[in-house]
Tab-separated table of C-alpha atoms in Angstrom:
chain	number	residue	atom	x	y	z
B	1	MET	CA	21.565	-8.239	-15.180
B	2	GLU	CA	21.460	-10.401	-12.184
B	3	ASP	CA	19.088	-13.801	-12.036
B	4	LEU	CA	17.278	-13.555	-8.686
B	5	GLY	CA	15.648	-16.367	-9.435
B	6	ILE	CA	13.019	-17.888	-6.763
B	7	ALA	CA	14.023	-17.347	-2.834
B	8	HIS	CA	14.549	-19.506	-0.533
B	9	ALA	CA	12.235	-20.222	2.301
B	10	MET	CA	14.210	-18.887	5.274
B	11	THR	CA	16.198	-16.031	2.826
B	12	VAL	CA	15.100	-12.051	3.340
B	13	SER	CA	15.198	-9.816	0.774
B	14	THR	CA	15.292	-6.066	0.678
B	15	PRO	CA	15.320	-3.827	-2.691
B	16	ASP	CA	18.300	-3.606	-4.752
B	17	PRO	CA	20.133	-0.522	-5.280
B	18	ALA	CA	21.625	-2.117	-7.944
B	19	PHE	CA	18.594	-2.501	-10.058
B	20	TRP	CA	16.978	0.710	-9.816
B	21	ARG	CA	19.783	2.806	-10.362
B	22	GLY	CA	18.481	4.485	-13.490
B	23	ARG	CA	15.630	2.444	-13.856
B	24	ARG	CA	12.838	4.318	-15.664
B	25	VAL	CA	9.701	3.860	-13.101
B	26	VAL	CA	5.894	5.123	-13.686
B	27	LEU	CA	4.482	5.137	-10.350
B	28	THR	CA	0.660	6.108	-10.015
B	29	GLY	CA	-0.581	7.728	-7.231
B	30	HIS	CA	2.842	8.945	-5.972
B	31	THR	CA	0.814	11.999	-4.329
B	32	GLY	CA	-0.805	9.632	-1.665
B	33	PHE	CA	0.373	8.549	1.204
B	34	LYS	CA	1.774	5.117	0.324
B	35	GLY	CA	2.868	6.636	-3.135
B	36	SER	CA	4.452	9.374	-1.549
B	37	TRP	CA	6.424	7.045	0.743
B	38	LEU	CA	7.379	5.041	-2.474
B	39	ALA	CA	9.002	7.648	-4.370
B	40	LEU	CA	10.822	8.383	-2.109
B	41	TRP	CA	12.150	5.209	-1.601
B	42	LEU	CA	12.525	5.114	-5.439
B	43	HIS	CA	14.583	7.993	-5.510
B	44	ARG	CA	16.742	7.091	-2.758
B	45	LEU	CA	17.462	3.692	-4.805
B	46	GLY	CA	18.356	5.795	-7.901
B	47	ALA	CA	15.327	5.208	-9.888
B	48	GLN	CA	14.225	7.580	-12.530
B	49	VAL	CA	10.562	8.261	-11.095
B	50	THR	CA	7.576	9.696	-13.639
B	51	GLY	CA	4.632	9.983	-11.310
B	52	MET	CA	0.743	10.233	-12.451
B	53	ALA	CA	-1.750	11.285	-9.870
B	54	LEU	CA	-4.549	13.489	-9.089
B	55	PRO	CA	-3.016	16.509	-6.624
B	56	PRO	CA	-2.617	15.906	-2.969
B	57	SER	CA	-5.449	15.812	-1.555
B	58	GLY	CA	-6.659	18.179	1.808
B	59	GLU	CA	-3.895	19.386	3.979
B	60	PRO	CA	-1.573	18.390	5.384
B	61	ASN	CA	-0.543	15.703	3.010
B	62	LEU	CA	3.260	13.856	2.566
B	63	TYR	CA	3.413	14.879	-1.012
B	64	THR	CA	3.408	18.491	-0.061
B	65	LEU	CA	5.401	18.014	3.428
B	66	ALA	CA	8.047	15.506	2.220
B	67	ARG	CA	8.527	17.694	-1.115
B	68	VAL	CA	8.001	14.330	-3.145
B	69	GLY	CA	7.464	16.536	-6.191
B	70	GLU	CA	11.243	17.819	-6.365
B	71	MET	CA	11.841	13.828	-6.480
B	72	CYS	CA	10.150	12.649	-9.463
B	73	ASP	CA	9.070	14.241	-12.675
B	74	SER	CA	5.447	14.515	-11.286
B	75	HIS	CA	2.034	15.107	-13.776
B	76	PHE	CA	-1.355	15.798	-12.489
B	77	VAL	CA	-3.302	13.129	-14.592
B	78	ASP	CA	-7.004	11.307	-13.550
B	79	ILE	CA	-6.088	7.955	-14.322
B	80	ARG	CA	-9.985	7.940	-15.221
B	81	ASP	CA	-8.522	9.982	-18.607
B	82	ALA	CA	-7.561	7.111	-21.073
B	83	GLN	CA	-6.007	8.919	-23.335
B	84	ALA	CA	-4.023	10.930	-21.105
B	85	VAL	CA	-2.769	7.893	-19.236
B	86	ALA	CA	-1.564	6.648	-22.436
B	87	ASP	CA	0.117	9.747	-23.696
B	88	ARG	CA	2.003	10.027	-20.012
B	89	MET	CA	3.363	6.371	-20.619
B	90	ARG	CA	4.145	6.716	-23.723
B	91	ARG	CA	6.867	9.607	-23.077
B	92	ALA	CA	8.244	7.986	-19.798
B	93	GLU	CA	8.825	4.912	-21.687
B	94	PRO	CA	8.910	2.924	-18.355
B	95	GLU	CA	10.912	-0.763	-17.548
B	96	ILE	CA	8.736	-1.143	-14.658
B	97	VAL	CA	5.049	0.200	-13.330
B	98	PHE	CA	3.668	0.427	-9.822
B	99	HIS	CA	0.104	1.499	-10.220
B	100	LEU	CA	-0.994	2.777	-6.743
B	101	ALA	CA	-3.391	5.202	-7.765
B	102	ALA	CA	-7.032	4.695	-6.179
B	103	GLN	CA	-10.415	5.473	-4.620
B	104	ALA	CA	-8.512	3.630	-1.260
B	105	LEU	CA	-11.402	4.656	1.545
B	106	VAL	CA	-14.302	2.248	2.277
B	107	ARG	CA	-16.421	4.679	3.623
B	108	ALA	CA	-15.664	6.606	0.381
B	109	GLY	CA	-17.183	4.130	-1.145
B	110	TYR	CA	-20.357	4.022	0.547
B	111	ALA	CA	-20.686	7.784	-0.573
B	112	ASP	CA	-19.244	7.633	-3.732
B	113	PRO	CA	-19.719	4.053	-5.545
B	114	LEU	CA	-19.581	5.676	-9.105
B	115	SER	CA	-16.744	7.018	-8.465
B	116	THR	CA	-14.881	4.346	-6.852
B	117	TYR	CA	-15.686	1.801	-9.758
B	118	SER	CA	-14.796	4.384	-12.283
B	119	THR	CA	-11.684	5.028	-10.404
B	120	ASN	CA	-10.738	1.261	-9.535
B	121	VAL	CA	-12.241	-0.249	-12.070
B	122	MET	CA	-11.808	1.578	-15.336
B	123	GLY	CA	-8.944	3.525	-13.922
B	124	THR	CA	-6.907	0.166	-13.231
B	125	ALA	CA	-7.846	-1.009	-16.845
B	126	HIS	CA	-6.962	2.121	-18.565
B	127	VAL	CA	-3.192	2.001	-17.010
B	128	LEU	CA	-3.275	-1.818	-18.192
B	129	ASP	CA	-4.188	-0.297	-22.238
B	130	ALA	CA	-1.665	1.852	-22.018
B	131	LEU	CA	1.215	-0.704	-21.615
B	132	ARG	CA	-0.076	-2.213	-25.031
B	133	GLY	CA	2.490	-1.777	-27.275
B	134	LEU	CA	4.919	-0.410	-25.109
B	135	GLY	CA	8.301	-2.049	-26.192
B	136	SER	CA	9.679	-0.740	-22.875
B	137	VAL	CA	8.130	-2.313	-20.179
B	138	ARG	CA	9.255	-5.865	-19.114
B	139	ALA	CA	7.226	-5.545	-15.208
B	140	ALA	CA	3.871	-4.095	-13.655
B	141	VAL	CA	2.844	-4.480	-10.009
B	142	MET	CA	-1.084	-3.368	-9.442
B	143	VAL	CA	-1.778	-2.739	-5.900
B	144	THR	CA	-5.223	-3.798	-4.790
B	145	THR	CA	-6.053	-4.393	-1.415
B	146	ASP	CA	-6.637	-7.276	1.031
B	147	LYS	CA	-10.424	-6.733	0.856
B	148	VAL	CA	-10.583	-8.326	-2.093
B	149	TYR	CA	-11.729	-11.756	-0.830
B	150	ARG	CA	-15.190	-12.802	-0.328
B	151	ASN	CA	-15.000	-12.278	3.670
B	152	LEU	CA	-16.845	-15.011	5.201
B	153	GLU	CA	-16.406	-13.396	8.836
B	154	ARG	CA	-14.321	-16.341	10.235
B	155	ALA	CA	-10.783	-16.490	11.804
B	156	TYR	CA	-9.315	-18.060	8.431
B	157	PRO	CA	-6.096	-16.481	6.453
B	158	TYR	CA	-7.066	-16.089	2.959
B	159	ARG	CA	-4.899	-17.426	0.617
B	160	GLU	CA	-4.063	-15.653	-2.800
B	161	ASP	CA	-6.953	-18.480	-4.505
B	162	ASP	CA	-9.409	-18.303	-2.178
B	163	ALA	CA	-12.556	-16.760	-3.984
B	164	LEU	CA	-12.508	-13.062	-4.419
B	165	GLY	CA	-15.376	-10.281	-3.459
B	166	GLY	CA	-16.473	-7.167	-1.557
B	167	HIS	CA	-19.678	-6.527	0.488
B	168	ASP	CA	-18.910	-2.964	0.515
B	169	PRO	CA	-18.424	-0.448	-3.155
B	170	TYR	CA	-14.874	-0.192	-2.550
B	171	SER	CA	-13.818	-3.905	-2.059
B	172	ALA	CA	-16.063	-5.074	-4.756
B	173	SER	CA	-14.253	-2.524	-6.822
B	174	LYS	CA	-10.528	-3.910	-5.768
B	175	ALA	CA	-12.142	-7.435	-6.455
B	176	ALA	CA	-13.084	-6.534	-10.171
B	177	SER	CA	-10.244	-4.741	-10.669
B	178	GLU	CA	-8.055	-7.813	-10.131
B	179	LEU	CA	-10.367	-9.766	-13.125
B	180	VAL	CA	-9.539	-6.613	-14.965
B	181	ILE	CA	-5.659	-7.272	-14.285
B	182	ALA	CA	-5.592	-10.873	-14.676
B	183	SER	CA	-7.540	-10.635	-18.265
B	184	TYR	CA	-4.626	-7.845	-19.475
B	185	ARG	CA	-2.107	-10.249	-18.416
B	186	ASP	CA	-3.828	-13.124	-19.872
B	187	ALA	CA	-5.291	-11.863	-22.951
B	188	PHE	CA	-2.384	-9.564	-23.875
B	189	LEU	CA	0.647	-8.762	-21.778
B	190	ALA	CA	2.189	-12.056	-21.200
B	191	GLU	CA	2.356	-12.679	-24.517
B	192	GLN	CA	4.388	-8.727	-25.027
B	193	GLY	CA	6.600	-10.321	-22.615
B	194	VAL	CA	5.534	-7.836	-19.621
B	195	ALA	CA	5.394	-9.458	-16.398
B	196	VAL	CA	2.171	-8.495	-14.358
B	197	ALA	CA	1.578	-8.734	-10.417
B	198	THR	CA	-1.571	-8.095	-7.881
B	199	ALA	CA	-0.383	-6.687	-4.736
B	200	ARG	CA	-2.595	-7.343	-1.943
B	201	ALA	CA	-1.765	-5.347	1.066
B	202	GLY	CA	-3.730	-2.947	3.306
B	203	ASN	CA	-4.369	-1.467	6.943
B	204	VAL	CA	-1.291	0.108	6.555
B	205	ILE	CA	0.017	2.590	9.312
B	206	GLY	CA	2.845	5.326	9.650
B	207	GLY	CA	4.321	8.519	9.429
B	208	GLY	CA	2.456	11.049	6.689
B	209	ASP	CA	-1.012	9.620	6.588
B	210	TRP	CA	-3.907	12.096	7.414
B	211	ALA	CA	-6.678	10.684	5.365
B	212	ALA	CA	-10.387	10.778	6.667
B	213	ASP	CA	-12.088	7.702	8.269
B	214	ARG	CA	-8.216	5.894	9.465
B	215	LEU	CA	-7.712	4.935	12.410
B	216	ILE	CA	-4.391	6.278	13.285
B	217	PRO	CA	-4.725	9.546	11.388
B	218	ASP	CA	-8.267	10.252	12.891
B	219	ALA	CA	-6.316	9.558	16.618
B	220	VAL	CA	-3.885	11.952	15.522
B	221	ARG	CA	-6.080	14.499	14.769
B	222	ALA	CA	-8.339	13.927	17.774
B	223	TRP	CA	-5.495	14.066	20.172
B	224	GLN	CA	-3.892	16.680	18.522
B	225	ALA	CA	-7.107	18.803	19.010
B	226	ALA	CA	-7.604	17.663	22.844
B	227	GLN	CA	-10.618	15.532	21.680
B	228	ALA	CA	-11.624	12.582	22.658
B	229	LEU	CA	-11.230	9.922	19.633
B	230	PRO	CA	-14.689	8.149	18.636
B	231	ILE	CA	-14.075	4.437	18.126
B	232	ARG	CA	-16.699	2.507	16.552
B	233	ARG	CA	-15.828	-1.199	15.876
B	234	PRO	CA	-12.920	-1.660	19.112
B	235	GLN	CA	-13.184	-5.326	18.170
B	236	ALA	CA	-12.953	-5.838	14.395
B	237	ILE	CA	-9.658	-7.610	13.698
B	238	ARG	CA	-6.942	-6.237	10.964
B	239	PRO	CA	-3.642	-7.209	9.650
B	240	TRP	CA	-2.065	-3.843	10.149
B	241	GLN	CA	1.407	-3.335	9.068
B	242	HIS	CA	3.964	-0.346	8.968
B	243	VAL	CA	4.213	1.757	5.106
B	244	LEU	CA	7.551	0.066	4.605
B	245	GLU	CA	6.619	-3.334	4.823
B	246	PRO	CA	4.365	-3.617	1.533
B	247	ILE	CA	5.887	-0.179	0.024
B	248	SER	CA	9.466	-2.831	0.736
B	249	ALA	CA	7.541	-6.282	-1.059
B	250	TYR	CA	6.352	-4.593	-3.952
B	251	LEU	CA	10.181	-3.664	-5.055
B	252	ARG	CA	11.204	-6.537	-4.229
B	253	LEU	CA	8.127	-7.912	-6.279
B	254	ALA	CA	9.379	-6.071	-9.372
B	255	GLU	CA	12.847	-7.285	-8.884
B	256	CYS	CA	11.700	-10.997	-9.199
B	257	LEU	CA	9.214	-10.085	-11.979
B	258	CYS	CA	11.766	-8.990	-14.477
B	259	ALA	CA	13.716	-11.656	-13.361
B	260	THR	CA	11.893	-14.528	-13.577
B	261	PRO	CA	8.528	-13.834	-15.120
B	262	ALA	CA	7.045	-16.948	-14.681
B	263	VAL	CA	6.301	-15.977	-10.948
B	264	ALA	CA	3.670	-13.589	-12.119
B	265	GLY	CA	0.243	-13.503	-10.176
B	266	ALA	CA	-1.345	-12.361	-6.472
B	267	TYR	CA	0.436	-12.116	-3.922
B	268	ASN	CA	-0.548	-11.362	-0.053
B	269	PHE	CA	1.533	-9.273	1.889
B	270	GLY	CA	1.002	-8.597	5.588
B	271	PRO	CA	2.104	-9.357	9.391
B	272	HIS	CA	2.269	-12.538	10.028
B	273	THR	CA	-1.433	-14.004	11.301
B	274	HIS	CA	-0.652	-14.200	15.260
B	275	GLU	CA	0.031	-10.141	14.498
B	276	ALA	CA	-3.462	-9.777	13.465
B	277	ALA	CA	-5.001	-7.526	16.540
B	278	THR	CA	-8.233	-5.801	17.193
B	279	VAL	CA	-8.864	-1.931	16.750
B	280	ARG	CA	-9.206	-1.717	20.819
B	281	GLN	CA	-5.428	-3.559	21.250
B	282	VAL	CA	-3.763	-0.408	18.407
B	283	VAL	CA	-5.861	2.434	19.757
B	284	GLU	CA	-4.553	1.371	23.120
B	285	TRP	CA	-0.570	1.088	22.330
B	286	ALA	CA	-1.266	4.279	20.074
B	287	ARG	CA	-2.130	6.225	22.988
B	288	GLN	CA	0.621	4.382	24.975
B	289	ALA	CA	3.218	5.863	22.814
B	290	TYR	CA	1.565	9.458	21.927
B	291	GLY	CA	1.212	9.966	25.626
B	292	SER	CA	-1.870	11.005	26.348
B	293	GLY	CA	-5.039	10.820	24.397
B	294	ASP	CA	-9.117	10.092	25.352
B	295	ILE	CA	-11.139	7.248	24.150
B	296	GLN	CA	-14.793	7.513	23.393
B	297	TRP	CA	-15.091	3.813	22.702
B	298	GLY	CA	-18.697	2.714	20.555
B	299	ASP	CA	-20.390	-0.867	20.300
B	300	GLY	CA	-19.473	-1.958	16.961
B	301	THR	CA	-23.298	-1.065	15.700
B	302	GLU	CA	-22.508	2.354	14.272
B	303	GLY	CA	-22.021	3.220	10.736
B	304	PRO	CA	-22.018	1.093	7.577
B	305	HIS	CA	-21.446	-2.939	7.143
B	306	GLU	CA	-17.633	-3.230	8.224
B	307	ALA	CA	-15.638	-7.076	7.978
B	308	ALA	CA	-15.130	-8.032	11.320
B	309	TRP	CA	-12.449	-10.476	10.905
B	310	LEU	CA	-9.987	-9.766	8.584
B	311	ALA	CA	-5.992	-11.862	8.036
B	312	LEU	CA	-3.747	-12.972	5.175
B	313	GLU	CA	-1.727	-15.872	4.932
B	314	ILE	CA	1.770	-14.524	3.715
B	315	ALA	CA	3.606	-17.689	3.407
B	316	GLN	CA	3.964	-17.637	-0.889
B	317	ALA	CA	5.312	-14.066	-0.490
B	318	ARG	CA	7.642	-15.695	1.810
B	319	THR	CA	8.729	-18.691	-0.398
B	320	VAL	CA	9.041	-17.279	-3.651
B	321	LEU	CA	9.375	-13.966	-2.876
B	322	GLY	CA	12.052	-13.617	0.614
B	323	VAL	CA	9.570	-11.165	2.041
B	324	GLN	CA	9.240	-11.219	5.435
B	325	PRO	CA	7.848	-8.960	8.074
B	326	ARG	CA	10.269	-6.746	9.556
B	327	TRP	CA	8.429	-4.931	12.158
B	328	GLY	CA	6.369	-6.354	14.975
B	329	LEU	CA	2.590	-4.322	15.336
B	330	GLN	CA	3.619	-2.388	18.476
B	331	ASP	CA	7.079	-1.486	16.703
B	332	ALA	CA	5.145	-0.127	13.800
B	333	ILE	CA	2.677	1.654	15.995
B	334	MET	CA	5.491	3.139	18.136
B	335	ARG	CA	7.428	4.175	14.898
B	336	THR	CA	4.462	5.686	13.382
B	337	MET	CA	3.662	7.791	16.698
B	338	ALA	CA	6.622	9.075	17.239
B	339	TRP	CA	6.855	10.521	13.428
B	340	TYR	CA	3.582	12.499	14.011
B	341	ARG	CA	5.233	13.313	17.501
B	342	GLN	CA	8.259	14.540	15.820
B	343	GLN	CA	6.510	16.514	13.190
B	344	GLN	CA	4.443	17.965	15.262
B	345	ASP	CA	7.375	19.551	16.827
B	346	GLY	CA	9.081	20.750	13.723
B	347	THR	CA	11.361	18.093	12.293
B	348	ASP	CA	11.173	17.549	8.182
B	349	ALA	CA	8.711	15.066	6.785
B	350	ARG	CA	11.705	14.028	4.215
B	351	ALA	CA	13.865	13.762	6.808
B	352	LEU	CA	11.764	11.879	9.327
B	353	CYS	CA	10.383	9.395	6.015
B	354	GLU	CA	14.150	8.524	5.442
B	355	ALA	CA	14.926	7.680	8.751
B	356	ASP	CA	12.395	5.708	8.834
B	357	ILE	CA	13.740	3.955	5.544
B	358	VAL	CA	17.079	3.534	6.887
B	359	ALA	CA	16.044	1.426	10.039
B	360	PHE	CA	13.749	-0.635	7.832
B	361	GLU	CA	16.571	-1.780	5.683
B	362	SER	CA	18.706	-2.413	8.410
B	363	THR	CA	16.256	-4.461	10.730
B	364	GLY	CA	16.165	-8.445	10.392
B	365	ILE	CA	12.527	-10.162	10.181
B	366	SER	CA	9.848	-10.409	13.220
B	367	SER	CA	9.053	-13.965	14.803
């Protein structure tokens, strides 16, 4: 196998089909939004994918529309069931594991904190424990979130060695999962020859997301129904990015872990700091791309606490992995809204995803 080594600072890398062809992969969370996109791309690269997740939630959903189950060995498994996870992992004999299964919504974490902790902390521990003694596995990419940091509510892009924390149950559960992952890496898996890394990314947009309490899906639902979109916190700032940015980064990270296990650790994936934008700006661009839509602006006081400012420092991903953003925010929003428009007009969801992947692969880095 080619030694990928450490990337040069200005190298931009894309997933390598030669690396992935025939590679045995376990993907948890393959029925979700990001998991469906990753399953589609892994299939395109020629990997042999085993999926573990709960059945897709709600209608419509990308897993069903893009027929993701046809592209992998799909199993409905609750990661809170340690024995079921271990059994499926042993049968799959993966070389690489991507762990995306999670309770991934801030407001849902407030509504059901115990389930959020059970899924995100113990579910992660179950996946990691299933790798102990499994001789086939070489690398694990454990996906957490950009919200794992103790947010000081100031204009500062968080770095991988900053303090972890979390005001809300979702953020705290993901920060706790980071500690669990580091413990399994240091106590068990590094000695076993398994390179383990965490991937911190969030505020992901892209076609095929219909989750509740996410900005773009909420906008699409409202505007398709000719209703006004309520916005709670228009001035909140987030590191928005198209779904293919972190998905590409996860693939590249796995390649690097296999070639150079010493790069194991935590990585931020997001846009350039100057690309962080307010909710108001994202909504205005989304409405422009969609062509119409009413908005009901709030004053920032409605609902439970959410951080007002969040951005990530991505220098480590750029210098170590050669991962850099490709699509600027306005371009990402335009592509996302075009996906929903075309899907609503009858274009096949899988074809739309594959077209975006092809376009992303051929795009240079953004500035």
